[in-house]
Structure formats: C-alpha cells, structure tokens
Amino acid sequence: MLGGLDYAVVIAYLIGIMLLGFYFKRYVHSSEDYFLAGKSLPFWAIGMSIVVSDIGAQDFVGVSGQAYRFGIAVGNFDWIGSVPAMLLGAFIFIPYFWKAGVYTIPEYLGKRYNDYVRTLASLTWIIFFAFNLGVVFWASAKLLNTLMGWPFWQSIIITASVVGIYT
C-alpha cells in the first residue's frame, strides 16, 4: 500500500495531466489542430508521439507480468513488432497520407476506394478500440487496486473520468 507522500504524488500527477489538457485545449480549433497539431510539430515530436501512443497501461501491467512469468524476452515484442511497424509507417505510409491530406486510415481508404470501405474500416477500428479500452481500463484498475487498495469498479470509473476530462 502507498503512504501519504505517494498519494500526494499520484494526485499531483493526475491534476497536472488534467491542467495540461485544459491548457492545450485552447489551441485546438479544428480537426487538423487536434489530429495534426496544426501541422506545426517538428519531426522528433511527431516520432515521440507515435511511440508514446503505442504505450498504455496494458504494457506496464501486462508486459511486466508476462516478463515476470516467462522472462525478460517478452519485452522484445516491442522491439521486434512495434518498432519496425512504426518505421514502415513513418517512411512509407505516412507520406502517402500527408500528400492525400487525410488524418486517419479510414479517411484514406474512403478516398482511395469508396465510402463503404471507409465505413467498414471505421467500424472495425471502433470495435477493436472498444475492446482495447476495456483492457486498458482493467489494467489501470489492477494497478490502482494493487497500489491503493481501491475496488476495481471505483478504479475504472476514476480512470475513465480522468481520461475523459483531459481528452
């Protein structure tokens, strides 16, 4: 269980994240601002954004547990699977999206093929991310339950609320 200072750090972090969200919200006036930061970021910031977008609670809880159970080689998944995919995306696919003026993969597929393909791709992503979000909330609840002793349902509601507020 955590002590008073630990709780203070966690609460300060959560408040800080929400304040950053509110601060940068004033710079978002369009979907281009939201998805592409107004096309104003340098390449290294975009690269860092891609990497951290690939990291979630499931990595900290799931990969750590799997590494404990099966060995540190489990961590190679990110190097063998994710890094090459990110490099392919950055140097092969992203330039096509940039030239086409699209923000999302379904939008690109809609321009390349038709609205049916765009809708099918969108629905597929929505279903995938609905399940993925469930895993992320469960992993967050597992972490908060272990560290703070909070019940799972309470941890999920708190996590969803904090993420909803700063998003």
Tab-separated table of N, CA and C in Angstrom, residues 15-29 165-167:
chain	number	residue	atom	x	y	z
A	15	ILE	N	-3.730	15.694	-11.430
A	15	ILE	CA	-4.140	17.095	-11.572
A	15	ILE	C	-3.297	17.782	-12.640
A	16	GLY	N	-1.992	17.505	-12.649
A	16	GLY	CA	-1.109	18.092	-13.659
A	16	GLY	C	-1.500	17.692	-15.071
A	17	ILE	N	-1.833	16.415	-15.269
A	17	ILE	CA	-2.260	15.936	-16.589
A	17	ILE	C	-3.538	16.649	-17.020
A	18	MET	N	-4.488	16.784	-16.102
A	18	MET	CA	-5.741	17.469	-16.446
A	18	MET	C	-5.492	18.945	-16.756
A	19	LEU	N	-4.628	19.592	-15.992
A	19	LEU	CA	-4.322	21.004	-16.252
A	19	LEU	C	-3.641	21.182	-17.608
A	20	LEU	N	-2.732	20.265	-17.955
A	20	LEU	CA	-2.106	20.326	-19.283
A	20	LEU	C	-3.154	20.174	-20.383
A	21	GLY	N	-4.089	19.250	-20.189
A	21	GLY	CA	-5.170	19.071	-21.162
A	21	GLY	C	-5.988	20.332	-21.337
A	22	PHE	N	-6.345	20.974	-20.223
A	22	PHE	CA	-7.112	22.224	-20.302
A	22	PHE	C	-6.293	23.342	-20.941
A	23	TYR	N	-5.003	23.398	-20.643
A	23	TYR	CA	-4.145	24.444	-21.197
A	23	TYR	C	-4.042	24.318	-22.718
A	24	PHE	N	-3.765	23.111	-23.202
A	24	PHE	CA	-3.580	22.929	-24.642
A	24	PHE	C	-4.894	22.874	-25.406
A	25	LYS	N	-6.005	22.713	-24.701
A	25	LYS	CA	-7.318	22.697	-25.350
A	25	LYS	C	-7.586	24.002	-26.091
A	26	ARG	N	-7.070	25.098	-25.590
A	26	ARG	CA	-7.331	26.395	-26.221
A	26	ARG	C	-6.660	26.533	-27.591
A	27	TYR	N	-5.709	25.659	-27.901
A	27	TYR	CA	-5.046	25.698	-29.203
A	27	TYR	C	-5.745	24.822	-30.239
A	28	VAL	N	-6.758	24.092	-29.827
A	28	VAL	CA	-7.453	23.178	-30.727
A	28	VAL	C	-8.741	23.832	-31.206
A	29	HIS	N	-8.762	24.166	-32.514
A	29	HIS	CA	-9.930	24.819	-33.097
A	29	HIS	C	-10.525	24.021	-34.256
A	165	ILE	N	-11.919	13.748	-18.887
A	165	ILE	CA	-11.783	15.179	-18.602
A	165	ILE	C	-10.642	15.797	-19.399
A	166	TYR	N	-9.474	15.160	-19.413
A	166	TYR	CA	-8.350	15.809	-20.101
A	166	TYR	C	-8.344	15.571	-21.596
A	167	THR	N	-9.189	14.658	-22.075
A	167	THR	CA	-9.274	14.461	-23.518
A	167	THR	C	-10.272	15.438	-24.065
